[in-house]
PDB file of C-alpha atoms in Angstrom:
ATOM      1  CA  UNK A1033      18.868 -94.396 -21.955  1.00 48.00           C
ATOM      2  CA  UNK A1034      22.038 -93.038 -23.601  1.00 45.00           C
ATOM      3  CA  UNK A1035      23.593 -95.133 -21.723  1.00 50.00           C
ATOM      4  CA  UNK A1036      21.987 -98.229 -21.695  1.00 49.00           C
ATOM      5  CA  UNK A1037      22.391 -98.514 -25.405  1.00 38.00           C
ATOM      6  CA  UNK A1038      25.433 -97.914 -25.098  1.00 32.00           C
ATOM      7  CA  UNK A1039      26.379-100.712 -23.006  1.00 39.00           C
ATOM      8  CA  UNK A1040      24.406-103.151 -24.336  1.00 36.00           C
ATOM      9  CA  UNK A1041      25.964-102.612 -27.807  1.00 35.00           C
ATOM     10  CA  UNK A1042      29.370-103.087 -26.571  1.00 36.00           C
ATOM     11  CA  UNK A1043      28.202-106.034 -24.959  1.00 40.00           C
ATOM     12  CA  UNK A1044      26.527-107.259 -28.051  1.00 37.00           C
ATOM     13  CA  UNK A1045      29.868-106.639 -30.274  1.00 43.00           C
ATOM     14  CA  UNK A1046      32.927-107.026 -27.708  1.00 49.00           C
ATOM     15  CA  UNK A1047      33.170-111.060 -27.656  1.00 51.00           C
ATOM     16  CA  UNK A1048      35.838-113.420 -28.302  1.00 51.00           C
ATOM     17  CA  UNK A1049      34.579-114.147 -31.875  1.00 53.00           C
ATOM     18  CA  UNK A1050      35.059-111.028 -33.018  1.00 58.00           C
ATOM     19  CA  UNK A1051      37.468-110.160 -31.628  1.00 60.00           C
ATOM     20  CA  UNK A1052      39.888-112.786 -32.453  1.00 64.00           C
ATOM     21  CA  UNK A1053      38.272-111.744 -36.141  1.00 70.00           C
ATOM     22  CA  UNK A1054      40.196-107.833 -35.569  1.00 72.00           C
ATOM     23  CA  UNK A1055      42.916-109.653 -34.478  1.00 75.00           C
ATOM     24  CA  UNK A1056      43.145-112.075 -37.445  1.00 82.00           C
ATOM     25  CA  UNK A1057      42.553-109.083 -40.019  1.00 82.00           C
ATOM     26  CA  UNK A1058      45.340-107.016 -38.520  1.00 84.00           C
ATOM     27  CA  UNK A1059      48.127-109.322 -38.438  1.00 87.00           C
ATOM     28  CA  UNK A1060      46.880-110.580 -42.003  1.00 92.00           C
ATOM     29  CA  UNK A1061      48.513-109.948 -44.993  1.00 93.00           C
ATOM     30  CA  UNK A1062      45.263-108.173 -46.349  1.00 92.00           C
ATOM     31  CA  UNK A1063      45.614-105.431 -43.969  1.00 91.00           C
ATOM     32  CA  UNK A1064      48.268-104.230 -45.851  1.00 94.00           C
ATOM     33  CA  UNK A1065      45.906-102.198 -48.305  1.00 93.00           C
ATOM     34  CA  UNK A1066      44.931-100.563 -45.061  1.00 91.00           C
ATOM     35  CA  UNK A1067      47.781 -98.970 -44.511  1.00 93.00           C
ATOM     36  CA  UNK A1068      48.260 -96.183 -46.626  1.00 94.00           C
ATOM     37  CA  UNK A1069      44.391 -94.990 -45.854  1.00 92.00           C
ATOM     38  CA  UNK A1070      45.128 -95.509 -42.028  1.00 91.00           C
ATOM     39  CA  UNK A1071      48.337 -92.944 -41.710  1.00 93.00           C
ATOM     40  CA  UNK A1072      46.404 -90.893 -43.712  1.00 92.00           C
ATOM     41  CA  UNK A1073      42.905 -90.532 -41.809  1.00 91.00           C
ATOM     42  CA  UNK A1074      44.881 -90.283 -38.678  1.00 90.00           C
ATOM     43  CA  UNK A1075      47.510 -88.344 -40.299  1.00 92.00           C
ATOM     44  CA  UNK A1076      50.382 -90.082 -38.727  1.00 93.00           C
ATOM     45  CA  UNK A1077      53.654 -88.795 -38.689  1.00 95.00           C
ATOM     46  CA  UNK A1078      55.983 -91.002 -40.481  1.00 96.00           C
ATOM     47  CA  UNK A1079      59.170 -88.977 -40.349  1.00 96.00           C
ATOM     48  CA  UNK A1080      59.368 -90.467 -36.618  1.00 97.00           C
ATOM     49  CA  UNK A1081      59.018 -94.338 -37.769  1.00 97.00           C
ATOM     50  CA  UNK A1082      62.007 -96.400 -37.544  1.00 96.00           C
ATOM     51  CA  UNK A1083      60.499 -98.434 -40.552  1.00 95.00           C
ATOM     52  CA  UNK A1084      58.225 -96.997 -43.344  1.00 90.00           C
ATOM     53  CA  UNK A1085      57.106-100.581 -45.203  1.00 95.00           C
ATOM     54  CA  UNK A1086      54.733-102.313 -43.224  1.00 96.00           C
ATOM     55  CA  UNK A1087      53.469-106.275 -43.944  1.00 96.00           C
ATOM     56  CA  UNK A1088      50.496-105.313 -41.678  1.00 94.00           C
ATOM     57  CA  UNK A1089      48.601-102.905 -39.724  1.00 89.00           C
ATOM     58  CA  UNK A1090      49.379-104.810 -36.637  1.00 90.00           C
ATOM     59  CA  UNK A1091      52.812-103.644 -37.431  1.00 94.00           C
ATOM     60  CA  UNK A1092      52.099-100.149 -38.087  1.00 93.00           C
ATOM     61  CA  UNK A1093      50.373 -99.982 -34.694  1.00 89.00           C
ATOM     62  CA  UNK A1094      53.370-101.594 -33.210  1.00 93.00           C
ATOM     63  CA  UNK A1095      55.782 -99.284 -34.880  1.00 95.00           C
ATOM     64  CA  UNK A1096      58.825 -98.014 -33.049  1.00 97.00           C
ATOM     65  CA  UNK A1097      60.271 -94.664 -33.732  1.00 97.00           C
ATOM     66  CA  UNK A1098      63.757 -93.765 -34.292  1.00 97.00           C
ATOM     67  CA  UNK A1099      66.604 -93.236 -31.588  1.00 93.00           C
ATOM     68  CA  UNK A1100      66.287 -90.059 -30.216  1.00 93.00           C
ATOM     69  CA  UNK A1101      62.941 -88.789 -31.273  1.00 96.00           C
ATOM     70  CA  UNK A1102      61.481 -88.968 -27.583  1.00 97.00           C
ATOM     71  CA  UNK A1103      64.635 -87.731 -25.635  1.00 96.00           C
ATOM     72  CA  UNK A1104      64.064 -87.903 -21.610  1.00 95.00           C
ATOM     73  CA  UNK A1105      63.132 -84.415 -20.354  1.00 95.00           C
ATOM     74  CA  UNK A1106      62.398 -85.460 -16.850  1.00 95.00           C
ATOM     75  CA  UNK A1107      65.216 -85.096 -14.190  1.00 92.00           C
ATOM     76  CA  UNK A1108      66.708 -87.484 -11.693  1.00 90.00           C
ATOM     77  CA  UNK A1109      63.733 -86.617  -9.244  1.00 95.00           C
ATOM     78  CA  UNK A1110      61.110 -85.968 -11.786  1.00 97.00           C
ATOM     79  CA  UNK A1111      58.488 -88.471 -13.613  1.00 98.00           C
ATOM     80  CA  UNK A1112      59.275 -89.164 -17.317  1.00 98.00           C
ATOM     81  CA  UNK A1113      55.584 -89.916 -19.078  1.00 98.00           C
ATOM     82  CA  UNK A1114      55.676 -93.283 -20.631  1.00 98.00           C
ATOM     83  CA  UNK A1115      53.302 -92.801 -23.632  1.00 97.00           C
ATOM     84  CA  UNK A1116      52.326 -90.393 -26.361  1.00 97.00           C
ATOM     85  CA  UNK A1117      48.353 -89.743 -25.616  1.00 95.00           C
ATOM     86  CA  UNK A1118      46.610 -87.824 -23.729  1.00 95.00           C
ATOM     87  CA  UNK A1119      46.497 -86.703 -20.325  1.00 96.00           C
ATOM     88  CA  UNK A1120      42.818 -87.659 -19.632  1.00 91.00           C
ATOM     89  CA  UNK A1121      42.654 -87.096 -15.836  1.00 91.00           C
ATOM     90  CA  UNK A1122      44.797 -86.382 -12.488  1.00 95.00           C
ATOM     91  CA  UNK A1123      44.283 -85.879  -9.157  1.00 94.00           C
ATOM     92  CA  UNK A1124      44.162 -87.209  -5.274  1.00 94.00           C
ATOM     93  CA  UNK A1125      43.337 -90.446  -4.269  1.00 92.00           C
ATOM     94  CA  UNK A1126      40.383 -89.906  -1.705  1.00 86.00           C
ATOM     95  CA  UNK A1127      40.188 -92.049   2.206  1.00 78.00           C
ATOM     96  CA  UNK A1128      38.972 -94.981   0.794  1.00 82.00           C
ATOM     97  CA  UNK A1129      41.036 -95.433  -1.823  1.00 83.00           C
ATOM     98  CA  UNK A1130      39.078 -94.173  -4.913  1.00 83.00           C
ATOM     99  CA  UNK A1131      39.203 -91.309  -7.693  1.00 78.00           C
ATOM    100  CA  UNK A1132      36.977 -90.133 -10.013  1.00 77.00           C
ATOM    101  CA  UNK A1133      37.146 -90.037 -13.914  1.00 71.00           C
ATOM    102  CA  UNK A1134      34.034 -88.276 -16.307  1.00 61.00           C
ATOM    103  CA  UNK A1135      31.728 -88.972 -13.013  1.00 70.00           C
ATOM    104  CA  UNK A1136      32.369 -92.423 -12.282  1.00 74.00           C
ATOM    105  CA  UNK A1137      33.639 -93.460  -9.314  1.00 82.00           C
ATOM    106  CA  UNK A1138      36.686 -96.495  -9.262  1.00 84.00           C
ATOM    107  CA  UNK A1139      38.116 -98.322  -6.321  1.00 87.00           C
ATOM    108  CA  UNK A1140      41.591 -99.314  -7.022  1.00 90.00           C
ATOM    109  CA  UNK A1141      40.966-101.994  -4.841  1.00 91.00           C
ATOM    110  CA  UNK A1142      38.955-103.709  -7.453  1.00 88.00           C
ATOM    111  CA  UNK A1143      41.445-101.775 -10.401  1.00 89.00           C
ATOM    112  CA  UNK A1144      45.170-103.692  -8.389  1.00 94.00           C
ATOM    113  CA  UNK A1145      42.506-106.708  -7.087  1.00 91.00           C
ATOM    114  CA  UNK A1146      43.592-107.009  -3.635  1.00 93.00           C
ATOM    115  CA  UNK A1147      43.154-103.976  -0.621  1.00 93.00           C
ATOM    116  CA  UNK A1148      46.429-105.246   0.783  1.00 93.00           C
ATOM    117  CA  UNK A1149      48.074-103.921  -2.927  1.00 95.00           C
ATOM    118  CA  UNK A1150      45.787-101.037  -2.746  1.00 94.00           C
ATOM    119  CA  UNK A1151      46.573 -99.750   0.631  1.00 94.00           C
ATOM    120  CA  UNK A1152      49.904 -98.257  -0.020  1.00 95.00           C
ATOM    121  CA  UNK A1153      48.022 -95.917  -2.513  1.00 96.00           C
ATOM    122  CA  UNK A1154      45.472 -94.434  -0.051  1.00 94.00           C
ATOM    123  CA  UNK A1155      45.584 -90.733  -0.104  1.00 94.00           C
ATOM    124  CA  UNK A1156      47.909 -90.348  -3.213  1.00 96.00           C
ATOM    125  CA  UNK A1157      48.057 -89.565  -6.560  1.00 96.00           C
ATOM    126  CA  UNK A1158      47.038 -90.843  -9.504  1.00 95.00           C
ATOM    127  CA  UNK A1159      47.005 -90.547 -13.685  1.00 96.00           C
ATOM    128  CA  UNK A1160      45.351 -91.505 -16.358  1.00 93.00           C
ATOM    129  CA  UNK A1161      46.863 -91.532 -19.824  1.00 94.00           C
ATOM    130  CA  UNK A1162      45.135 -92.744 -22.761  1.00 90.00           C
ATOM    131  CA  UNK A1163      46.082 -93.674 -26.494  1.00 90.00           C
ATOM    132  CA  UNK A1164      44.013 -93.125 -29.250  1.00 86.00           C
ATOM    133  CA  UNK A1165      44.761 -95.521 -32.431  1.00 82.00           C
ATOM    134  CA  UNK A1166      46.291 -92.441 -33.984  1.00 87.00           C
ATOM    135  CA  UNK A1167      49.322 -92.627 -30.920  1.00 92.00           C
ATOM    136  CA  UNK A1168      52.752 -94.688 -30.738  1.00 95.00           C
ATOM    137  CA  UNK A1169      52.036 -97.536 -28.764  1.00 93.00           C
ATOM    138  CA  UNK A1170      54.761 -98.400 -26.982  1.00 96.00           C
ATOM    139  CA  UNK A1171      55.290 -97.808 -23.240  1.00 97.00           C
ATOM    140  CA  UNK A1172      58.551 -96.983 -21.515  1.00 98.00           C
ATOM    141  CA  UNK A1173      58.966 -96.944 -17.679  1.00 98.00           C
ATOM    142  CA  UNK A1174      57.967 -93.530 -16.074  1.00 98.00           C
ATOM    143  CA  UNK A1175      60.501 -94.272 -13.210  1.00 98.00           C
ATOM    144  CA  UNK A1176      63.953 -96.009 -12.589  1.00 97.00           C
ATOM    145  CA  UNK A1177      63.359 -98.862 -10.040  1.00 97.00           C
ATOM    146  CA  UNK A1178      62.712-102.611  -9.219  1.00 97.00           C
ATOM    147  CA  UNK A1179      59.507-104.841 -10.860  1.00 97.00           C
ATOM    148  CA  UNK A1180      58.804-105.886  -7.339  1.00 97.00           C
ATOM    149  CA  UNK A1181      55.080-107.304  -8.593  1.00 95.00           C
ATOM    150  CA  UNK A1182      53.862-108.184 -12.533  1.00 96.00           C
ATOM    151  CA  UNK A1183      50.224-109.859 -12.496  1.00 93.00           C
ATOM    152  CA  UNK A1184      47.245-109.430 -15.227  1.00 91.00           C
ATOM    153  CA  UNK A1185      43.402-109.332 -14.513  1.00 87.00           C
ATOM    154  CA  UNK A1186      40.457-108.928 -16.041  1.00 77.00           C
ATOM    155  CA  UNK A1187      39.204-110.643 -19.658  1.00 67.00           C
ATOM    156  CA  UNK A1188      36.695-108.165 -21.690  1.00 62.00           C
ATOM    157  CA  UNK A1189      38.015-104.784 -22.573  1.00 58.00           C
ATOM    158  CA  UNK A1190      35.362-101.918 -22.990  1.00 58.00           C
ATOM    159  CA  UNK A1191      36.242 -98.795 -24.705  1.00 48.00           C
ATOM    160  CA  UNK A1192      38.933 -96.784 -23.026  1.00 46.00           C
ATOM    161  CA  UNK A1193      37.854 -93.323 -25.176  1.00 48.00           C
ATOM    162  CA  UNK A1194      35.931 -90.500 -23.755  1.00 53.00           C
ATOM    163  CA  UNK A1195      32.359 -92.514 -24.581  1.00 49.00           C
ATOM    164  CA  UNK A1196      33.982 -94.968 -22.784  1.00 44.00           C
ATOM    165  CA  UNK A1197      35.252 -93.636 -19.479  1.00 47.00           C
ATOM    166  CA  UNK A1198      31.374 -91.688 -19.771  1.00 47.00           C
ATOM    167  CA  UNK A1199      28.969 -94.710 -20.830  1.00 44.00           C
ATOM    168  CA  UNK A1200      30.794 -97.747 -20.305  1.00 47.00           C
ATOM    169  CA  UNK A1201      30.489-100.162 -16.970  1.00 53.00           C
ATOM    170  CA  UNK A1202      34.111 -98.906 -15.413  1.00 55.00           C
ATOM    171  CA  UNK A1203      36.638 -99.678 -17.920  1.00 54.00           C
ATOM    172  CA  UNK A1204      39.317 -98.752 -16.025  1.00 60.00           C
ATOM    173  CA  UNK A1205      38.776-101.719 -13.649  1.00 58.00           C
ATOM    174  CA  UNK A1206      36.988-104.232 -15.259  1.00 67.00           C
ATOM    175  CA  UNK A1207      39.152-104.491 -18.532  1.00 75.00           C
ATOM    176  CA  UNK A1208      41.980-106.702 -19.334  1.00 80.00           C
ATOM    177  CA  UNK A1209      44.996-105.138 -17.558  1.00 87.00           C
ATOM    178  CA  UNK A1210      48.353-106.108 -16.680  1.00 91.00           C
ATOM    179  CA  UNK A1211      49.608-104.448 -13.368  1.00 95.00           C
ATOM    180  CA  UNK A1212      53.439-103.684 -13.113  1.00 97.00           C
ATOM    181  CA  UNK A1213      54.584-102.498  -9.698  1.00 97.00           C
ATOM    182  CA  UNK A1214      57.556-100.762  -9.370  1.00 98.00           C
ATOM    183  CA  UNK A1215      60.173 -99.499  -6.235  1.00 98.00           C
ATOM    184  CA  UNK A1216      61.475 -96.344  -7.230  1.00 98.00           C
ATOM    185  CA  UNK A1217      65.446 -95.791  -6.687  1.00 96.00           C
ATOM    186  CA  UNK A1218      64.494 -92.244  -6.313  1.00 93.00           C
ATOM    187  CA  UNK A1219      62.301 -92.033  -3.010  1.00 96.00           C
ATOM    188  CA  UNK A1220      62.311 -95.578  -2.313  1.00 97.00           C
ATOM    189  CA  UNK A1221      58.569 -95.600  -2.810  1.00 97.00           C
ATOM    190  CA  UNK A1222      55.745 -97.765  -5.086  1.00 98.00           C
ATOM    191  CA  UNK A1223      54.599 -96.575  -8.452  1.00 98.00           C
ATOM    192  CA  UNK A1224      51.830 -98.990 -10.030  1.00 97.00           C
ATOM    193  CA  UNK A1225      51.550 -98.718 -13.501  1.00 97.00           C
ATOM    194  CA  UNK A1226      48.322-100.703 -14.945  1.00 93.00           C
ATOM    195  CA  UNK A1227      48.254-100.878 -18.693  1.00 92.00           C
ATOM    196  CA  UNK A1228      44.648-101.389 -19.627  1.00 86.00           C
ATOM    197  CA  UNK A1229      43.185-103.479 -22.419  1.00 78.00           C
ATOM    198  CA  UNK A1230      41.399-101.209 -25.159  1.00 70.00           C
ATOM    199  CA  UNK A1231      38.227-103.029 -27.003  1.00 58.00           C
ATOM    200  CA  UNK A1232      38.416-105.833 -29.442  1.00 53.00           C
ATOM    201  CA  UNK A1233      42.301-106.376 -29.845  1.00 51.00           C
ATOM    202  CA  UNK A1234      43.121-106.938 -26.271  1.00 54.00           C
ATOM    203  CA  UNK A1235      46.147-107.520 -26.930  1.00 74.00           C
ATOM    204  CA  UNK A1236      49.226-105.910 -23.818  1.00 86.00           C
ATOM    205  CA  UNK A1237      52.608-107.754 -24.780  1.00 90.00           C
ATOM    206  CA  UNK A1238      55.168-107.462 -21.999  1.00 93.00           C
ATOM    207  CA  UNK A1239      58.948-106.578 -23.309  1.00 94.00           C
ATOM    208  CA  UNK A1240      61.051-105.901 -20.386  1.00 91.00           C
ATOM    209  CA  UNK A1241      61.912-109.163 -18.888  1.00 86.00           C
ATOM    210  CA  UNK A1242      64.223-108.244 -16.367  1.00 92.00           C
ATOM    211  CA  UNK A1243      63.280-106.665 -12.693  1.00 94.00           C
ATOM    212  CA  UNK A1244      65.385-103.884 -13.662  1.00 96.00           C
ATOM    213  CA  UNK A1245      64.274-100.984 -15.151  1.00 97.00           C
ATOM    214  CA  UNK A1246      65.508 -96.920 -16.397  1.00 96.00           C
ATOM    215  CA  UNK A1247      63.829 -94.303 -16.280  1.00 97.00           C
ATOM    216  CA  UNK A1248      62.567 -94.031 -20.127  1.00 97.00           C
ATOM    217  CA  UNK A1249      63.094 -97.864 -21.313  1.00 96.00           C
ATOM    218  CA  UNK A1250      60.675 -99.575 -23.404  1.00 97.00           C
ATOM    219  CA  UNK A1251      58.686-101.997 -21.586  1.00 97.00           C
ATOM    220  CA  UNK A1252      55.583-103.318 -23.421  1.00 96.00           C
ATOM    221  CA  UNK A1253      53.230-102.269 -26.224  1.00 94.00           C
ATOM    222  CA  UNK A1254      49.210-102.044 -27.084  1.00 89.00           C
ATOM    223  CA  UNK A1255      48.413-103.659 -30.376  1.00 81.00           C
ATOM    224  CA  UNK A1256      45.723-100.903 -30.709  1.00 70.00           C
ATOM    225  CA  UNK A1257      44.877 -97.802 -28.926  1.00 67.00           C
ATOM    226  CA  UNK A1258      44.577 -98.030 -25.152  1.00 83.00           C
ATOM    227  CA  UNK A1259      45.013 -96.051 -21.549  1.00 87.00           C
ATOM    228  CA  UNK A1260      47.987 -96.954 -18.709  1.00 94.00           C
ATOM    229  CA  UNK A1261      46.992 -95.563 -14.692  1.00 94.00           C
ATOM    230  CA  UNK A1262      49.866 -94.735 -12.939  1.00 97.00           C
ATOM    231  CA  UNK A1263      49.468 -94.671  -8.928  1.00 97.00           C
ATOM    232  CA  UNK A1264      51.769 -93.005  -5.999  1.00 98.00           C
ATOM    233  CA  UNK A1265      51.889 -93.715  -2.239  1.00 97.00           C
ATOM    234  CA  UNK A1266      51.129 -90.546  -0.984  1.00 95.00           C
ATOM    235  CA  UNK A1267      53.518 -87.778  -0.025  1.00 96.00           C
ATOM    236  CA  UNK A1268      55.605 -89.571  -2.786  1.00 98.00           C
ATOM    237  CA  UNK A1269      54.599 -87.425  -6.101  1.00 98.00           C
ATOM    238  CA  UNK A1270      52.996 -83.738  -6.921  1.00 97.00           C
ATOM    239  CA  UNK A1271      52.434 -82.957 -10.577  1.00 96.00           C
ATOM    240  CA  UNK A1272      54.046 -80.804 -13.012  1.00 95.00           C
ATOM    241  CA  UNK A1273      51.700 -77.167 -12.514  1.00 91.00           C
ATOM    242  CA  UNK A1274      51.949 -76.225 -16.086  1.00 93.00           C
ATOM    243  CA  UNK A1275      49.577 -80.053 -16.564  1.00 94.00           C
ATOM    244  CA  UNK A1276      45.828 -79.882 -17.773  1.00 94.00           C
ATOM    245  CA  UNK A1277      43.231 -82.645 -18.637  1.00 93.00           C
ATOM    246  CA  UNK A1278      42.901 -83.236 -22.132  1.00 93.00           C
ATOM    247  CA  UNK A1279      46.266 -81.929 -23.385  1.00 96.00           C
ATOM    248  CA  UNK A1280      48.409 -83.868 -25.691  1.00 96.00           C
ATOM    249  CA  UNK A1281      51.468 -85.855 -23.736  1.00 97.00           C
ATOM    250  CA  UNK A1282      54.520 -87.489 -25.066  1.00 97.00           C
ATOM    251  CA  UNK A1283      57.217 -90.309 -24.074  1.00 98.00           C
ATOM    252  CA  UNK A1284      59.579 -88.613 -21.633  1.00 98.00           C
ATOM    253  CA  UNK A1285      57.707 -85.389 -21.174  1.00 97.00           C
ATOM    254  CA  UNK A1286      58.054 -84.400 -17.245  1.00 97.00           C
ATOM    255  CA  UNK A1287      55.187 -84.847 -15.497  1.00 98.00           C
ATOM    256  CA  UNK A1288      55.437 -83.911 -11.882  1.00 97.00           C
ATOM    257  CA  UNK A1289      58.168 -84.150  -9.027  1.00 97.00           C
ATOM    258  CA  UNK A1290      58.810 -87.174  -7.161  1.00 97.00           C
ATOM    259  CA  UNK A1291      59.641 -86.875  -3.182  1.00 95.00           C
TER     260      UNK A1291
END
């Protein structure tokens, strides 16, 4: 019953109309009263913004931080996390090519939209990282490597939270998502990172242009709180010991060993 309601309200609320009515209010000049009220019930930590005057909240959300605040912890051979959040689950990718988040079962055949993509994943790893509004939204590459593949699907975008990933119709696969695929330089092997569309401002803008990419350069940003997946092949990744789901993660924070 729980939820059934649950859905059905989401349904009933997450439309174009409004939407494009979030959207309008945050990039509005109106939004600016917002502000203040905003860092405070999420008690943000200014000290790390690279600008302190805002003209909206789309902007706050947006923010970037100063040089330096996020320094790259992970090694050569290690994986560097590409958001602040929180590590909401890890773990193998089973035979068919599926895992498992609060009970629900995805295929990341449906999640990458093609079983020739999704093959190179069977039996490996994967991660997902989600962003509450209260996180930096920017995204910096895990990895240094080659874009070999940069595609979006989806439209809608449910709620990526924990009621979410719990009530909603699979989020993870069904929402608005652009899909970066990357070579890594440092085992020669595919990492797929799939930055997910969070509910109402669905809104994933691409900044790295160029196929290139280091380990710990900014890439793209959420306009509003959201979750990336990462995927490995297998045999190509094995996560930092010290990890557990639900802790707090940061840019550049070493997440596990590449092979």
């Amino acid at each position: 019953m729980k939820q059934s309601f649950y859905r059905l309200f989401i349904e009933l609320t997450n439309n174009r109309f409004t939407s494009g009515l979030l959207r309008r209010f945050a990039t509005s000049r109106f939004s600016k009263f917002f502000i203040n009220p905003y860092i405070k019930a999420f008690n943000l930590n200014m000290d790390e913004s690279k600008e302190t005057d805002f003209p909206t909240l789309h902007a706050l959300f947006t923010r970037e931080l100063k040089q330096n605040v996020r320094p790259i912890h992970a090694g050569e051979s290690e994986l560097a996390c590409p958001v602040d959040g929180v590590l909401e689950s890890y773990g193998k990718i089973e035979m068919d090519i599926k895992f498992v988040v609060k009970g629900k079962t995805y295929s990341i055949i449906e999640m990458l939209g093609s079983k020739e993509m999704a093959d190179k994943y069977d039996e490996g790893y994967y991660m997902v990282l989600y962003l509450s509004p209260s996180h930096y939204h920017r995204i910096h590459s895990p990895i240094e490597g080659e874009i070999v593949s940069q595609f979006e699907l989806g439209a809608k975008s449910y709620p990526v939270n924990k009621a979410g990933l719990t009530y909603g119709k699979d989020p993870l696969s069904k929402n608005y998502r652009i899909i970066s695929e990357v070579l890594c330089s440092e085992n020669n092997k595919h990492v797929a990172m799939i930055k997910v569309g969070a509910m109402f401002v669905n809104t994933i803008v691409v900044t790295k242009k160029e196929e290139r990419v280091k380990k710990g350069e900014e890439v793209g940003y959420f306009s509003f709180g959201s979750t990336v997946v990462l995927l490995f092949e297998a045999n190509s990744f094995s996560p930092n010991l010290k990890l557990q789901s639900g802790q707090a993660i940061r840019v550049g924070q070493n997440l596990g060993k590449l092979h």
